[in-house]
């Protein structure tokens, strides 16, 4: 007996035994099929300039490789069921590793309230920090997409708060980044800028820039992100993001390349969209640095 289930946008072919019946599906899953990512829309089509065509041709090769590596699999760990890329190189640049659990024998008491564990007061491990707590101090189940958990998982109060804040990034800001915004883009020390739509690729691993030219910057190659603001006053007050300077490594070269993004001033709606895209990029950078430093 087999069924198709939808989990996190992935189609899973689940086999259950005749004895267990359709109501009791058994894991592990026999087959997991990933939907191929939407074709990168600009390749070939908008690359009108010769440089653009070359870039697009290079990207075509690269993107097909990326898609091949994007297959995912379900794994079950101590902490729960996770949907992870088959190859580590295809993981999200915002991902976090599962922490090792503090061994049971090293924690006779709750690491938050110091209650002694016994037959009645059981210990629970926080899935985000791996530390050991009583039920009262580790009762919340919160989504943890950065560790690829399929379901919300048990976390201590401190970690639950951080994960809840990240939920906003995954629910709203990641979508803003993927929808894209328009900027004038200047490469290196050039005095020419080009109007381009900038967006995060669906697999979260590339910043894709489309204009007359086409660029793809691998997120893990970005070394610094500086958000440019206006309206800054020494005492604080309202500031608005108006641009960004990226420094990143081009594979095969040790030197950093710089790219400057300036919000297009054409329409006020564009300006607003660019400002929210930059704010989302600011948040993404924090997550990126955190993932890198783990
Ligand atoms: Zn406790
Ligand atoms: Zn924790």
Short mmCIF file of C-alpha atoms and ligand atoms in Angstrom, two decimals:
data_model
loop_
_atom_site.label_atom_id
_atom_site.label_comp_id
_atom_site.label_asym_id
_atom_site.label_seq_id
_atom_site.Cartn_x
_atom_site.Cartn_y
_atom_site.Cartn_z
CA UNK A 1 0.00 0.00 0.00
CA UNK A 2 1.39 3.39 -0.83
CA UNK A 3 0.44 7.02 -0.37
CA UNK A 4 1.80 10.43 -1.31
CA UNK A 5 2.28 12.75 1.61
CA UNK A 6 3.22 16.40 1.47
CA UNK A 7 5.86 17.35 4.01
CA UNK A 8 7.54 20.75 3.82
CA UNK A 9 6.91 21.02 0.09
CA UNK A 10 8.51 17.66 -0.65
CA UNK A 11 6.64 14.71 -2.02
CA UNK A 12 7.21 11.55 -0.08
CA UNK A 13 6.25 8.14 -1.27
CA UNK A 14 5.34 6.18 1.83
CA UNK A 15 4.89 2.46 1.95
CA UNK A 16 3.00 0.91 4.80
CA UNK A 17 2.72 -2.78 5.37
CA UNK A 18 -0.56 -4.58 4.77
CA UNK A 19 -0.73 -5.58 8.41
CA UNK A 20 -0.23 -2.07 9.76
CA UNK A 21 -2.95 -0.74 7.47
CA UNK A 22 -3.08 2.69 5.83
CA UNK A 23 -3.71 4.51 9.10
CA UNK A 24 -0.34 3.50 10.59
CA UNK A 25 2.32 4.61 8.17
CA UNK A 26 5.74 3.30 9.02
CA UNK A 27 8.98 5.24 8.89
CA UNK A 28 11.65 5.18 7.62
CA UNK A 29 10.33 6.15 4.24
CA UNK A 30 11.16 3.91 1.36
CA UNK A 31 11.47 6.60 -1.25
CA UNK A 32 11.79 10.36 -1.10
CA UNK A 33 11.44 12.43 -4.25
CA UNK A 34 12.37 16.09 -4.33
CA UNK A 35 10.60 18.46 -6.67
CA UNK A 36 13.22 20.09 -8.90
CA UNK A 37 13.68 23.74 -8.12
CA UNK A 38 11.96 26.19 -10.44
CA UNK A 39 14.20 26.79 -13.44
CA UNK A 40 16.34 29.88 -13.01
CA UNK A 41 14.22 32.27 -15.01
CA UNK A 42 16.80 34.54 -16.51
CA UNK A 43 19.19 32.05 -18.00
CA UNK A 44 19.59 32.59 -21.71
CA UNK A 45 16.55 34.84 -22.01
CA UNK A 46 17.68 38.18 -20.67
CA UNK A 47 21.41 37.82 -21.14
CA UNK A 48 21.51 40.19 -24.10
CA UNK A 49 25.10 41.40 -23.77
CA UNK A 50 28.04 39.16 -24.77
CA UNK A 51 29.29 39.19 -21.15
CA UNK A 52 25.78 38.30 -20.03
CA UNK A 53 25.64 35.38 -22.46
CA UNK A 54 28.97 34.07 -21.21
CA UNK A 55 27.84 34.47 -17.60
CA UNK A 56 24.53 32.76 -18.39
CA UNK A 57 26.29 29.88 -20.11
CA UNK A 58 28.58 29.42 -17.11
CA UNK A 59 25.59 29.58 -14.81
CA UNK A 60 23.63 27.02 -16.80
CA UNK A 61 26.37 24.50 -16.12
CA UNK A 62 26.54 25.52 -12.49
CA UNK A 63 22.80 25.53 -11.89
CA UNK A 64 22.24 22.11 -13.39
CA UNK A 65 24.94 20.85 -11.02
CA UNK A 66 23.18 22.60 -8.13
CA UNK A 67 19.86 21.04 -8.95
CA UNK A 68 21.43 17.61 -9.11
CA UNK A 69 22.79 18.11 -5.60
CA UNK A 70 19.48 19.35 -4.22
CA UNK A 71 17.93 15.94 -3.58
CA UNK A 72 16.84 15.56 0.04
CA UNK A 73 16.41 12.67 2.40
CA UNK A 74 14.65 12.07 5.68
CA UNK A 75 16.82 11.13 8.63
CA UNK A 76 15.81 10.28 12.16
CA UNK A 77 18.10 11.37 14.98
CA UNK A 78 17.74 11.34 18.77
CA UNK A 79 16.09 14.76 18.48
CA UNK A 80 13.49 13.96 15.81
CA UNK A 81 12.82 13.61 12.11
CA UNK A 82 14.82 15.89 9.80
CA UNK A 83 14.68 16.58 6.06
CA UNK A 84 18.29 17.18 5.02
CA UNK A 85 20.08 17.57 1.67
CA UNK A 86 21.67 14.34 0.48
CA UNK A 87 24.96 16.19 0.10
CA UNK A 88 26.29 18.48 2.80
CA UNK A 89 27.44 20.98 0.16
CA UNK A 90 23.77 21.58 -0.75
CA UNK A 91 22.74 22.62 2.75
CA UNK A 92 21.30 26.06 3.38
CA UNK A 93 23.90 28.70 4.29
CA UNK A 94 21.60 29.59 7.22
CA UNK A 95 21.56 26.02 8.58
CA UNK A 96 22.80 24.91 11.99
CA UNK A 97 24.22 21.56 13.06
CA UNK A 98 22.34 19.50 15.62
CA UNK A 99 24.16 19.90 18.96
CA UNK A 100 25.41 16.81 20.81
CA UNK A 101 23.27 16.06 23.87
CA UNK A 102 24.85 16.56 27.31
CA UNK A 103 25.23 12.95 28.54
CA UNK A 104 22.61 11.90 31.14
CA UNK A 105 25.24 11.02 33.75
CA UNK A 106 26.70 14.54 33.59
CA UNK A 107 23.44 16.25 34.54
CA UNK A 108 21.89 15.11 37.83
CA UNK A 109 20.00 18.44 38.08
CA UNK A 110 18.06 20.75 35.76
CA UNK A 111 20.55 23.17 34.19
CA UNK A 112 18.04 26.02 34.60
CA UNK A 113 16.21 25.65 37.96
CA UNK A 114 18.57 23.14 39.64
CA UNK A 115 15.77 20.68 40.48
CA UNK A 116 17.18 17.22 41.10
CA UNK A 117 16.12 14.59 38.58
CA UNK A 118 14.52 11.43 39.90
CA UNK A 119 11.92 8.89 38.92
CA UNK A 120 9.17 11.55 38.90
CA UNK A 121 11.10 14.61 37.67
CA UNK A 122 12.35 13.41 34.30
CA UNK A 123 15.06 15.05 32.23
CA UNK A 124 14.56 16.47 28.75
CA UNK A 125 17.17 17.67 26.28
CA UNK A 126 16.74 20.95 24.44
CA UNK A 127 17.06 20.21 20.71
CA UNK A 128 18.70 23.54 20.01
CA UNK A 129 21.42 23.71 22.72
CA UNK A 130 21.59 20.03 23.76
CA UNK A 131 21.47 20.90 27.48
CA UNK A 132 19.43 19.02 30.07
CA UNK A 133 16.30 20.43 31.75
CA UNK A 134 13.23 19.47 33.75
CA UNK A 135 9.86 19.44 31.98
CA UNK A 136 8.93 22.88 33.38
CA UNK A 137 12.07 24.53 31.95
CA UNK A 138 11.94 22.73 28.59
CA UNK A 139 8.29 22.35 27.72
CA UNK A 140 7.87 24.37 24.52
CA UNK A 141 7.80 22.75 21.10
CA UNK A 142 8.87 25.31 18.51
CA UNK A 143 9.72 24.99 14.78
CA UNK A 144 13.47 24.82 14.14
CA UNK A 145 13.91 25.03 10.35
CA UNK A 146 17.60 25.90 10.64
CA UNK A 147 18.23 22.33 11.80
CA UNK A 148 15.79 20.97 9.17
CA UNK A 149 13.36 19.46 11.69
CA UNK A 150 10.11 18.44 10.04
CA UNK A 151 8.01 19.06 13.18
CA UNK A 152 8.30 21.59 16.05
CA UNK A 153 10.80 20.30 18.63
CA UNK A 154 11.28 20.60 22.39
CA UNK A 155 13.42 23.58 23.42
CA UNK A 156 14.46 25.36 26.63
CA UNK A 157 12.95 28.80 27.31
CA UNK A 158 16.00 30.70 26.04
CA UNK A 159 16.30 28.70 22.81
CA UNK A 160 12.52 28.75 22.22
CA UNK A 161 12.64 32.55 22.24
CA UNK A 162 15.45 32.64 19.66
CA UNK A 163 13.69 30.07 17.46
CA UNK A 164 10.42 32.00 17.63
CA UNK A 165 12.21 35.14 16.42
CA UNK A 166 13.74 33.12 13.58
CA UNK A 167 10.27 31.93 12.58
CA UNK A 168 9.58 35.51 11.49
CA UNK A 169 12.64 35.37 9.25
CA UNK A 170 11.49 32.10 7.66
CA UNK A 171 7.82 33.15 7.37
CA UNK A 172 8.31 36.69 6.08
CA UNK A 173 11.82 37.90 5.36
CA UNK A 174 13.00 34.84 3.45
CA UNK A 175 10.02 35.33 1.11
CA UNK A 176 10.89 39.03 0.68
CA UNK A 177 14.45 38.01 -0.27
CA UNK A 178 13.22 35.39 -2.74
CA UNK A 179 10.71 37.77 -4.35
CA UNK A 180 13.56 40.19 -5.03
CA UNK A 181 13.93 43.96 -5.37
CA UNK A 182 15.45 46.36 -7.87
CA UNK A 183 18.81 48.05 -7.31
CA UNK A 184 21.47 49.93 -9.22
CA UNK A 185 24.43 47.56 -9.01
CA UNK A 186 28.06 48.66 -9.32
CA UNK A 187 30.77 46.04 -9.63
CA UNK A 188 34.19 46.73 -8.08
CA UNK A 189 35.56 50.22 -8.74
CA UNK A 190 33.59 50.67 -11.97
CA UNK A 191 31.84 54.02 -12.38
CA UNK A 192 28.98 52.41 -14.31
CA UNK A 193 25.96 50.94 -12.61
CA UNK A 194 23.31 48.61 -13.98
CA UNK A 195 19.66 48.32 -12.94
CA UNK A 196 19.16 44.74 -11.74
CA UNK A 197 16.60 42.62 -9.94
CA UNK A 198 18.28 40.93 -6.97
CA UNK A 199 16.81 37.89 -5.28
CA UNK A 200 17.73 34.89 -3.20
CA UNK A 201 17.51 31.58 -5.09
CA UNK A 202 14.83 29.11 -3.99
CA UNK A 203 17.44 26.83 -2.44
CA UNK A 204 18.72 29.83 -0.40
CA UNK A 205 22.28 29.31 -1.63
CA UNK A 206 22.71 32.01 -4.27
CA UNK A 207 22.10 35.70 -4.66
CA UNK A 208 20.83 35.98 -8.24
CA UNK A 209 21.14 39.29 -10.12
CA UNK A 210 19.25 39.83 -13.37
CA UNK A 211 19.60 42.78 -15.70
CA UNK A 212 21.34 43.04 -19.07
CA UNK A 213 24.00 40.95 -17.33
CA UNK A 214 23.44 38.02 -15.02
CA UNK A 215 25.37 37.22 -11.84
CA UNK A 216 25.10 34.55 -9.21
CA UNK A 217 26.93 34.98 -5.93
CA UNK A 218 27.18 31.96 -3.69
CA UNK A 219 25.99 33.05 -0.23
CA UNK A 220 28.76 31.11 1.57
CA UNK A 221 31.36 33.09 -0.43
CA UNK A 222 30.11 36.39 1.02
CA UNK A 223 32.58 37.68 3.60
CA UNK A 224 31.02 41.00 4.62
CA UNK A 225 27.68 42.73 4.19
CA UNK A 226 27.38 46.40 5.00
CA UNK A 227 23.91 47.93 4.95
CA UNK A 228 23.87 51.63 4.05
CA UNK A 229 21.25 53.75 5.78
CA UNK A 230 19.97 57.30 5.68
CA UNK A 231 18.29 59.40 8.35
CA UNK A 232 20.78 58.42 11.04
CA UNK A 233 20.92 60.71 14.05
CA UNK A 234 23.48 60.38 16.88
CA UNK A 235 20.69 59.86 19.42
CA UNK A 236 19.03 57.10 17.39
CA UNK A 237 15.78 57.78 15.57
CA UNK A 238 14.41 56.37 12.35
CA UNK A 239 16.84 55.08 9.80
CA UNK A 240 16.02 53.57 6.44
CA UNK A 241 18.14 51.13 4.46
CA UNK A 242 19.08 52.62 1.08
CA UNK A 243 21.88 50.37 -0.10
CA UNK A 244 24.35 47.61 0.58
CA UNK A 245 28.02 46.84 -0.01
CA UNK A 246 28.87 43.17 -0.45
CA UNK A 247 32.34 41.69 -0.39
CA UNK A 248 32.66 38.14 -1.63
CA UNK A 249 35.16 35.63 -2.93
CA UNK A 250 35.03 34.44 -6.49
CA UNK A 251 35.95 30.73 -6.54
CA UNK A 252 39.54 30.29 -7.71
CA UNK A 253 40.60 33.75 -6.56
CA UNK A 254 41.85 34.80 -3.13
CA UNK A 255 40.93 38.45 -3.61
CA UNK A 256 37.61 39.87 -2.52
CA UNK A 257 35.25 41.35 -5.08
CA UNK A 258 33.06 44.25 -4.06
CA UNK A 259 29.55 44.98 -5.26
CA UNK A 260 27.49 48.01 -4.33
CA UNK A 261 23.69 48.02 -4.39
CA UNK A 262 21.81 51.32 -4.38
CA UNK A 263 18.03 51.46 -4.04
CA UNK A 264 16.28 52.68 -7.17
CA UNK A 265 14.56 56.01 -6.56
CA UNK A 266 12.13 55.72 -9.50
CA UNK A 267 8.92 55.05 -7.59
CA UNK A 268 8.22 55.33 -3.89
CA UNK A 269 6.81 51.76 -3.93
CA UNK A 270 10.16 50.51 -5.30
CA UNK A 271 11.97 52.39 -2.58
CA UNK A 272 9.85 50.74 0.10
CA UNK A 273 10.35 47.27 -1.41
CA UNK A 274 14.11 47.81 -1.64
CA UNK A 275 14.19 48.96 2.00
CA UNK A 276 12.39 45.81 3.21
CA UNK A 277 14.62 43.63 1.01
CA UNK A 278 17.71 45.23 2.58
CA UNK A 279 16.26 44.82 6.09
CA UNK A 280 15.67 41.12 5.31
CA UNK A 281 19.24 40.87 3.99
CA UNK A 282 20.49 42.41 7.24
CA UNK A 283 18.73 39.69 9.23
CA UNK A 284 19.95 37.00 6.81
CA UNK A 285 23.52 38.20 7.34
CA UNK A 286 23.23 37.70 11.11
CA UNK A 287 22.03 34.14 10.54
CA UNK A 288 24.79 33.56 7.98
CA UNK A 289 27.55 34.71 10.36
CA UNK A 290 26.06 32.59 13.14
CA UNK A 291 25.96 29.50 10.91
CA UNK A 292 29.54 30.14 9.85
CA UNK A 293 30.82 30.56 13.42
CA UNK A 294 29.10 27.50 14.90
ZN1 LIG B 1 14.04 23.17 35.52
ZN1 LIG B 2 18.24 25.31 24.76
#
